[in-house]
Amino acid sequence: MKKIITWFLIADGARARLFKNEGPGKGIQAVFEDEFIGNFLPTRDLVSDRPGRTFDSNGPGRHSMSAPSDAHRMAKKDFARQVVGILENGNVFDRLVIVAPAKALGDIRSVLSKGSQEKITGEITKDLTNISINDLPKHLSQLNIVI
């Protein structure tokens, strides 16, 4: 009988950890020794202090141009894309559980491949990035996955 490998992605907008379980009674082990750390800079440090300037198309007037998007949100979406790229690189899991706050969960879902989306067996909308590996099973027990 083939063992079922479950990966747990524990993430927020700027930090992520990957854990695995290789069957009932095997516990949880870290897939990588270190956590993934994204950009912790606030928006004010990601963009210039003042908006760009443009000339009026009709006359000598000048106007400021505001950025069409939030650089901080873009950094979090880029981080989600990088983490999912690492997650899907080996594609060595049978089931996937994602634990992340709502916005980060949405960012992760939006960049997951169809194959990885089909392997999702549970999601928890919560930030557990600061929880120790020993306390994770207690938080994951609501998913009814035997660890």
Short mmCIF file of N, CA and C in Angstrom, two decimals:
data_model
loop_
_atom_site.label_atom_id
_atom_site.label_comp_id
_atom_site.label_asym_id
_atom_site.label_seq_id
_atom_site.Cartn_x
_atom_site.Cartn_y
_atom_site.Cartn_z
N MET A 1 0.83 -1.18 0.00
CA MET A 1 0.00 0.00 0.00
C MET A 1 0.88 1.25 0.00
N LYS A 2 0.60 2.15 -0.90
CA LYS A 2 1.38 3.38 -1.03
C LYS A 2 1.09 4.32 0.14
N LYS A 3 2.15 4.87 0.72
CA LYS A 3 1.93 5.81 1.81
C LYS A 3 1.45 7.14 1.24
N ILE A 4 0.56 7.78 1.96
CA ILE A 4 0.01 9.06 1.53
C ILE A 4 0.78 10.18 2.21
N ILE A 5 1.38 11.03 1.40
CA ILE A 5 2.18 12.14 1.92
C ILE A 5 1.33 13.41 1.90
N THR A 6 1.21 14.01 3.07
CA THR A 6 0.46 15.26 3.20
C THR A 6 1.43 16.38 3.52
N TRP A 7 1.35 17.46 2.75
CA TRP A 7 2.15 18.64 3.03
C TRP A 7 1.25 19.69 3.64
N PHE A 8 1.81 20.43 4.60
CA PHE A 8 1.11 21.51 5.27
C PHE A 8 1.85 22.81 4.97
N LEU A 9 1.19 23.73 4.32
CA LEU A 9 1.76 25.05 4.07
C LEU A 9 1.18 25.99 5.12
N ILE A 10 2.06 26.49 5.99
CA ILE A 10 1.67 27.43 7.04
C ILE A 10 2.26 28.77 6.63
N ALA A 11 1.40 29.75 6.32
CA ALA A 11 1.92 30.99 5.75
C ALA A 11 1.11 32.21 6.18
N ASP A 12 1.72 33.36 5.98
CA ASP A 12 1.02 34.63 6.01
C ASP A 12 1.55 35.41 4.82
N GLY A 13 1.43 36.71 4.80
CA GLY A 13 1.86 37.47 3.63
C GLY A 13 3.36 37.60 3.46
N ALA A 14 4.14 37.26 4.50
CA ALA A 14 5.58 37.46 4.41
C ALA A 14 6.41 36.33 5.01
N ARG A 15 5.77 35.32 5.54
CA ARG A 15 6.49 34.18 6.11
C ARG A 15 5.77 32.90 5.74
N ALA A 16 6.54 31.83 5.54
CA ALA A 16 5.91 30.54 5.21
C ALA A 16 6.81 29.41 5.70
N ARG A 17 6.17 28.33 6.12
CA ARG A 17 6.87 27.11 6.51
C ARG A 17 6.14 25.94 5.88
N LEU A 18 6.90 24.92 5.50
CA LEU A 18 6.33 23.71 4.91
C LEU A 18 6.63 22.53 5.82
N PHE A 19 5.59 21.76 6.11
CA PHE A 19 5.73 20.55 6.92
C PHE A 19 5.13 19.39 6.15
N LYS A 20 5.51 18.18 6.55
CA LYS A 20 4.96 17.00 5.89
C LYS A 20 4.60 15.94 6.93
N ASN A 21 3.68 15.09 6.52
CA ASN A 21 3.30 13.92 7.29
C ASN A 21 3.28 12.76 6.31
N GLU A 22 3.92 11.65 6.67
CA GLU A 22 4.03 10.51 5.76
C GLU A 22 3.15 9.34 6.18
N GLY A 23 2.11 9.63 6.95
CA GLY A 23 1.16 8.58 7.32
C GLY A 23 0.79 8.64 8.79
N PRO A 24 -0.26 7.92 9.16
CA PRO A 24 -0.72 7.90 10.55
C PRO A 24 0.39 7.48 11.51
N GLY A 25 0.52 8.24 12.58
CA GLY A 25 1.51 7.93 13.60
C GLY A 25 2.91 8.41 13.28
N LYS A 26 3.12 9.03 12.13
CA LYS A 26 4.46 9.47 11.72
C LYS A 26 4.78 10.89 12.20
N GLY A 27 3.78 11.63 12.69
CA GLY A 27 4.02 13.00 13.16
C GLY A 27 4.26 13.97 12.01
N ILE A 28 4.70 15.15 12.38
CA ILE A 28 4.97 16.21 11.40
C ILE A 28 6.46 16.52 11.40
N GLN A 29 7.03 16.62 10.21
CA GLN A 29 8.43 17.01 10.06
C GLN A 29 8.50 18.22 9.13
N ALA A 30 9.51 19.06 9.36
CA ALA A 30 9.73 20.20 8.47
C ALA A 30 10.25 19.68 7.13
N VAL A 31 9.72 20.22 6.04
CA VAL A 31 10.21 19.86 4.70
C VAL A 31 11.55 20.54 4.47
N PHE A 32 11.65 21.80 4.88
CA PHE A 32 12.89 22.57 4.79
C PHE A 32 13.25 23.04 6.19
N GLU A 33 14.53 23.13 6.46
CA GLU A 33 14.98 23.52 7.78
C GLU A 33 14.58 24.95 8.14
N ASP A 34 14.68 25.84 7.18
CA ASP A 34 14.38 27.25 7.43
C ASP A 34 13.01 27.63 6.91
N GLU A 35 12.47 28.71 7.45
CA GLU A 35 11.22 29.23 6.93
C GLU A 35 11.52 30.17 5.77
N PHE A 36 10.54 30.41 4.95
CA PHE A 36 10.67 31.35 3.84
C PHE A 36 10.24 32.72 4.35
N ILE A 37 11.06 33.72 4.11
CA ILE A 37 10.75 35.06 4.59
C ILE A 37 10.68 36.00 3.40
N GLY A 38 9.57 36.70 3.31
CA GLY A 38 9.35 37.66 2.23
C GLY A 38 9.71 39.06 2.68
N ASN A 39 9.02 40.02 2.12
CA ASN A 39 9.29 41.43 2.34
C ASN A 39 8.48 41.95 3.53
N PHE A 40 9.17 42.39 4.58
CA PHE A 40 8.48 42.94 5.75
C PHE A 40 8.37 44.46 5.71
N LEU A 41 8.84 45.07 4.65
CA LEU A 41 8.83 46.53 4.58
C LEU A 41 7.42 47.07 4.47
N PRO A 42 7.13 48.17 5.16
CA PRO A 42 5.82 48.81 4.98
C PRO A 42 5.73 49.47 3.61
N THR A 43 4.53 49.75 3.18
CA THR A 43 4.31 50.32 1.85
C THR A 43 5.14 51.58 1.64
N ARG A 44 5.25 52.43 2.66
CA ARG A 44 5.97 53.70 2.50
C ARG A 44 7.44 53.48 2.12
N ASP A 45 8.00 52.32 2.47
CA ASP A 45 9.39 52.04 2.12
C ASP A 45 9.54 51.31 0.79
N LEU A 46 8.43 50.90 0.20
CA LEU A 46 8.48 50.18 -1.07
C LEU A 46 8.31 51.10 -2.27
N VAL A 47 7.81 52.31 -2.03
CA VAL A 47 7.57 53.25 -3.12
C VAL A 47 8.25 54.57 -2.79
N SER A 48 8.34 55.45 -3.78
CA SER A 48 8.96 56.75 -3.55
C SER A 48 8.08 57.59 -2.63
N ASP A 49 8.68 58.62 -2.06
CA ASP A 49 7.96 59.46 -1.10
C ASP A 49 6.82 60.25 -1.73
N ARG A 50 7.01 60.67 -2.95
CA ARG A 50 6.01 61.50 -3.60
C ARG A 50 5.59 60.87 -4.91
N PRO A 51 4.35 61.09 -5.30
CA PRO A 51 3.91 60.56 -6.59
C PRO A 51 4.62 61.28 -7.74
N GLY A 52 4.70 60.62 -8.87
CA GLY A 52 5.30 61.23 -10.05
C GLY A 52 4.49 62.43 -10.52
N ARG A 53 5.09 63.24 -11.38
CA ARG A 53 4.43 64.44 -11.88
C ARG A 53 4.29 64.34 -13.39
N THR A 54 3.26 64.95 -13.90
CA THR A 54 3.05 64.98 -15.34
C THR A 54 2.56 66.36 -15.75
N PHE A 55 2.81 66.71 -16.99
CA PHE A 55 2.33 67.99 -17.51
C PHE A 55 0.91 67.84 -18.01
N ASP A 56 0.17 68.91 -17.92
CA ASP A 56 -1.19 68.94 -18.45
C ASP A 56 -1.10 68.86 -19.97
N SER A 57 -2.00 68.13 -20.58
CA SER A 57 -1.96 67.99 -22.04
C SER A 57 -2.36 69.28 -22.74
N ASN A 58 -2.98 70.16 -22.01
CA ASN A 58 -3.46 71.40 -22.59
C ASN A 58 -3.07 72.57 -21.69
N GLY A 59 -1.90 73.11 -21.85
CA GLY A 59 -1.47 74.24 -21.04
C GLY A 59 -0.29 73.91 -20.16
N PRO A 60 0.09 74.88 -19.32
CA PRO A 60 1.31 74.74 -18.51
C PRO A 60 1.11 74.01 -17.18
N GLY A 61 -0.07 73.56 -16.86
CA GLY A 61 -0.33 72.93 -15.56
C GLY A 61 0.38 71.60 -15.37
N ARG A 62 0.65 71.28 -14.11
CA ARG A 62 1.26 69.98 -13.77
C ARG A 62 0.36 69.28 -12.76
N HIS A 63 0.34 67.97 -12.82
CA HIS A 63 -0.48 67.17 -11.92
C HIS A 63 0.34 66.00 -11.39
N SER A 64 -0.04 65.57 -10.20
CA SER A 64 0.65 64.38 -9.67
C SER A 64 -0.06 63.13 -10.16
N MET A 65 0.71 62.07 -10.29
CA MET A 65 0.16 60.78 -10.72
C MET A 65 0.28 59.83 -9.54
N SER A 66 -0.80 59.21 -9.15
CA SER A 66 -0.72 58.25 -8.05
C SER A 66 -0.52 56.84 -8.60
N ALA A 67 0.10 56.02 -7.79
CA ALA A 67 0.34 54.64 -8.21
C ALA A 67 -1.00 53.91 -8.32
N PRO A 68 -1.18 53.11 -9.37
CA PRO A 68 -2.46 52.42 -9.54
C PRO A 68 -2.65 51.22 -8.61
N SER A 69 -1.60 50.82 -7.90
CA SER A 69 -1.74 49.66 -7.03
C SER A 69 -0.92 49.85 -5.75
N ASP A 70 -1.22 49.04 -4.77
CA ASP A 70 -0.55 49.08 -3.48
C ASP A 70 0.70 48.18 -3.55
N ALA A 71 1.86 48.78 -3.37
CA ALA A 71 3.12 48.03 -3.48
C ALA A 71 3.22 46.94 -2.41
N HIS A 72 2.64 47.18 -1.25
CA HIS A 72 2.69 46.19 -0.17
C HIS A 72 1.88 44.95 -0.55
N ARG A 73 0.70 45.14 -1.11
CA ARG A 73 -0.12 44.00 -1.56
C ARG A 73 0.59 43.26 -2.69
N MET A 74 1.22 44.00 -3.59
CA MET A 74 1.95 43.37 -4.69
C MET A 74 3.09 42.51 -4.15
N ALA A 75 3.80 43.00 -3.12
CA ALA A 75 4.90 42.23 -2.52
C ALA A 75 4.37 40.94 -1.90
N LYS A 76 3.20 41.01 -1.27
CA LYS A 76 2.62 39.81 -0.65
C LYS A 76 2.17 38.81 -1.72
N LYS A 77 1.63 39.30 -2.82
CA LYS A 77 1.23 38.40 -3.91
C LYS A 77 2.46 37.75 -4.55
N ASP A 78 3.53 38.54 -4.72
CA ASP A 78 4.77 37.97 -5.26
C ASP A 78 5.33 36.90 -4.33
N PHE A 79 5.25 37.15 -3.02
CA PHE A 79 5.73 36.16 -2.05
C PHE A 79 4.92 34.87 -2.17
N ALA A 80 3.61 35.00 -2.29
CA ALA A 80 2.75 33.81 -2.45
C ALA A 80 3.16 33.04 -3.71
N ARG A 81 3.44 33.75 -4.78
CA ARG A 81 3.85 33.11 -6.04
C ARG A 81 5.16 32.35 -5.86
N GLN A 82 6.11 32.94 -5.13
CA GLN A 82 7.40 32.28 -4.89
C GLN A 82 7.23 31.02 -4.04
N VAL A 83 6.43 31.12 -2.99
CA VAL A 83 6.22 29.97 -2.10
C VAL A 83 5.54 28.84 -2.85
N VAL A 84 4.52 29.17 -3.64
CA VAL A 84 3.82 28.14 -4.42
C VAL A 84 4.77 27.51 -5.44
N GLY A 85 5.65 28.30 -6.02
CA GLY A 85 6.64 27.77 -6.96
C GLY A 85 7.52 26.72 -6.30
N ILE A 86 7.95 26.99 -5.08
CA ILE A 86 8.77 26.03 -4.33
C ILE A 86 7.95 24.80 -3.97
N LEU A 87 6.72 25.03 -3.54
CA LEU A 87 5.82 23.94 -3.16
C LEU A 87 5.59 22.98 -4.33
N GLU A 88 5.35 23.55 -5.50
CA GLU A 88 5.01 22.73 -6.67
C GLU A 88 6.23 22.20 -7.41
N ASN A 89 7.41 22.68 -7.07
CA ASN A 89 8.62 22.30 -7.79
C ASN A 89 8.83 20.78 -7.82
N GLY A 90 8.74 20.15 -6.66
CA GLY A 90 8.95 18.71 -6.61
C GLY A 90 7.69 17.90 -6.81
N ASN A 91 6.54 18.51 -6.50
CA ASN A 91 5.25 17.83 -6.61
C ASN A 91 5.30 16.44 -5.97
N VAL A 92 5.76 16.39 -4.73
CA VAL A 92 5.95 15.10 -4.05
C VAL A 92 4.92 14.85 -2.96
N PHE A 93 3.78 15.51 -3.04
CA PHE A 93 2.75 15.32 -2.02
C PHE A 93 1.46 14.81 -2.67
N ASP A 94 0.71 14.06 -1.88
CA ASP A 94 -0.57 13.54 -2.35
C ASP A 94 -1.73 14.42 -1.89
N ARG A 95 -1.54 15.03 -0.72
CA ARG A 95 -2.56 15.91 -0.16
C ARG A 95 -1.89 17.20 0.30
N LEU A 96 -2.66 18.28 0.27
CA LEU A 96 -2.14 19.58 0.66
C LEU A 96 -3.12 20.24 1.62
N VAL A 97 -2.57 20.76 2.71
CA VAL A 97 -3.35 21.53 3.68
C VAL A 97 -2.72 22.92 3.73
N ILE A 98 -3.55 23.95 3.61
CA ILE A 98 -3.06 25.32 3.64
C ILE A 98 -3.63 26.01 4.87
N VAL A 99 -2.75 26.62 5.65
CA VAL A 99 -3.15 27.38 6.83
C VAL A 99 -2.60 28.79 6.66
N ALA A 100 -3.50 29.77 6.53
CA ALA A 100 -3.07 31.14 6.31
C ALA A 100 -4.22 32.09 6.61
N PRO A 101 -3.91 33.36 6.93
CA PRO A 101 -4.97 34.35 7.07
C PRO A 101 -5.72 34.51 5.74
N ALA A 102 -6.90 35.07 5.78
CA ALA A 102 -7.78 35.12 4.61
C ALA A 102 -7.12 35.69 3.35
N LYS A 103 -6.48 36.85 3.44
CA LYS A 103 -5.88 37.46 2.24
C LYS A 103 -4.74 36.61 1.70
N ALA A 104 -3.90 36.11 2.59
CA ALA A 104 -2.79 35.26 2.15
C ALA A 104 -3.31 33.97 1.54
N LEU A 105 -4.37 33.41 2.11
CA LEU A 105 -4.97 32.20 1.57
C LEU A 105 -5.49 32.44 0.16
N GLY A 106 -6.11 33.59 -0.05
CA GLY A 106 -6.59 33.95 -1.38
C GLY A 106 -5.45 34.12 -2.37
N ASP A 107 -4.35 34.76 -1.92
CA ASP A 107 -3.18 34.95 -2.79
C ASP A 107 -2.59 33.60 -3.18
N ILE A 108 -2.51 32.69 -2.23
CA ILE A 108 -1.94 31.36 -2.49
C ILE A 108 -2.83 30.58 -3.45
N ARG A 109 -4.13 30.58 -3.18
CA ARG A 109 -5.07 29.87 -4.05
C ARG A 109 -5.00 30.37 -5.49
N SER A 110 -4.84 31.69 -5.64
CA SER A 110 -4.88 32.28 -6.98
C SER A 110 -3.69 31.86 -7.85
N VAL A 111 -2.60 31.41 -7.24
CA VAL A 111 -1.42 31.03 -8.04
C VAL A 111 -1.15 29.53 -8.04
N LEU A 112 -1.94 28.76 -7.31
CA LEU A 112 -1.77 27.30 -7.32
C LEU A 112 -2.18 26.73 -8.67
N SER A 113 -1.44 25.74 -9.13
CA SER A 113 -1.82 25.06 -10.37
C SER A 113 -3.08 24.24 -10.12
N LYS A 114 -3.74 23.86 -11.20
CA LYS A 114 -4.96 23.05 -11.08
C LYS A 114 -4.67 21.73 -10.37
N GLY A 115 -3.53 21.13 -10.69
CA GLY A 115 -3.16 19.86 -10.05
C GLY A 115 -3.00 19.99 -8.55
N SER A 116 -2.39 21.08 -8.09
CA SER A 116 -2.23 21.30 -6.65
C SER A 116 -3.56 21.64 -5.99
N GLN A 117 -4.39 22.39 -6.69
CA GLN A 117 -5.71 22.72 -6.14
C GLN A 117 -6.53 21.46 -5.89
N GLU A 118 -6.39 20.49 -6.77
CA GLU A 118 -7.14 19.24 -6.62
C GLU A 118 -6.65 18.42 -5.43
N LYS A 119 -5.43 18.69 -4.97
CA LYS A 119 -4.87 17.94 -3.84
C LYS A 119 -5.19 18.57 -2.49
N ILE A 120 -5.82 19.74 -2.49
CA ILE A 120 -6.14 20.40 -1.23
C ILE A 120 -7.19 19.58 -0.48
N THR A 121 -6.83 19.18 0.73
CA THR A 121 -7.76 18.40 1.55
C THR A 121 -8.22 19.18 2.77
N GLY A 122 -7.67 20.35 2.97
CA GLY A 122 -8.10 21.17 4.09
C GLY A 122 -7.50 22.55 4.05
N GLU A 123 -8.25 23.49 4.60
CA GLU A 123 -7.78 24.87 4.73
C GLU A 123 -8.21 25.39 6.08
N ILE A 124 -7.34 26.15 6.70
CA ILE A 124 -7.66 26.82 7.95
C ILE A 124 -7.33 28.29 7.76
N THR A 125 -8.30 29.15 8.00
CA THR A 125 -8.08 30.59 7.86
C THR A 125 -7.61 31.13 9.21
N LYS A 126 -6.31 31.03 9.42
CA LYS A 126 -5.72 31.43 10.69
C LYS A 126 -4.22 31.63 10.48
N ASP A 127 -3.62 32.51 11.26
CA ASP A 127 -2.17 32.72 11.18
C ASP A 127 -1.48 31.85 12.23
N LEU A 128 -0.84 30.79 11.78
CA LEU A 128 -0.12 29.90 12.69
C LEU A 128 1.39 29.94 12.43
N THR A 129 1.87 31.00 11.79
CA THR A 129 3.30 31.06 11.45
C THR A 129 4.20 31.10 12.68
N ASN A 130 3.68 31.55 13.81
CA ASN A 130 4.50 31.63 15.02
C ASN A 130 4.32 30.44 15.95
N ILE A 131 3.51 29.48 15.55
CA ILE A 131 3.25 28.30 16.38
C ILE A 131 4.40 27.29 16.21
N SER A 132 4.83 26.70 17.31
CA SER A 132 5.92 25.72 17.23
C SER A 132 5.43 24.43 16.56
N ILE A 133 6.37 23.67 16.03
CA ILE A 133 6.03 22.42 15.35
C ILE A 133 5.34 21.44 16.32
N ASN A 134 5.67 21.51 17.59
CA ASN A 134 5.06 20.62 18.58
C ASN A 134 3.59 20.95 18.83
N ASP A 135 3.21 22.21 18.64
CA ASP A 135 1.82 22.63 18.88
C ASP A 135 0.95 22.56 17.63
N LEU A 136 1.54 22.35 16.47
CA LEU A 136 0.76 22.32 15.23
C LEU A 136 -0.31 21.23 15.20
N PRO A 137 -0.02 19.99 15.60
CA PRO A 137 -1.06 18.96 15.53
C PRO A 137 -2.34 19.34 16.27
N LYS A 138 -2.20 20.03 17.39
CA LYS A 138 -3.37 20.47 18.16
C LYS A 138 -4.24 21.42 17.31
N HIS A 139 -3.60 22.32 16.56
CA HIS A 139 -4.33 23.27 15.73
C HIS A 139 -4.88 22.62 14.46
N LEU A 140 -4.21 21.59 13.98
CA LEU A 140 -4.63 20.92 12.75
C LEU A 140 -5.68 19.83 12.99
N SER A 141 -5.94 19.52 14.25
CA SER A 141 -6.86 18.42 14.57
C SER A 141 -8.27 18.66 14.05
N GLN A 142 -8.67 19.90 13.85
CA GLN A 142 -10.02 20.20 13.36
C GLN A 142 -10.24 19.69 11.94
N LEU A 143 -9.17 19.33 11.24
CA LEU A 143 -9.29 18.84 9.86
C LEU A 143 -9.53 17.34 9.79
N ASN A 144 -9.48 16.67 10.92
CA ASN A 144 -9.68 15.21 10.97
C ASN A 144 -8.67 14.44 10.12
N ILE A 145 -7.43 14.93 10.10
CA ILE A 145 -6.34 14.23 9.42
C ILE A 145 -5.50 13.55 10.50
N VAL A 146 -5.34 12.26 10.40
CA VAL A 146 -4.56 11.52 11.39
C VAL A 146 -3.08 11.78 11.14
N ILE A 147 -2.42 12.30 12.18
CA ILE A 147 -1.01 12.68 12.04
C ILE A 147 -0.15 11.73 12.85
#
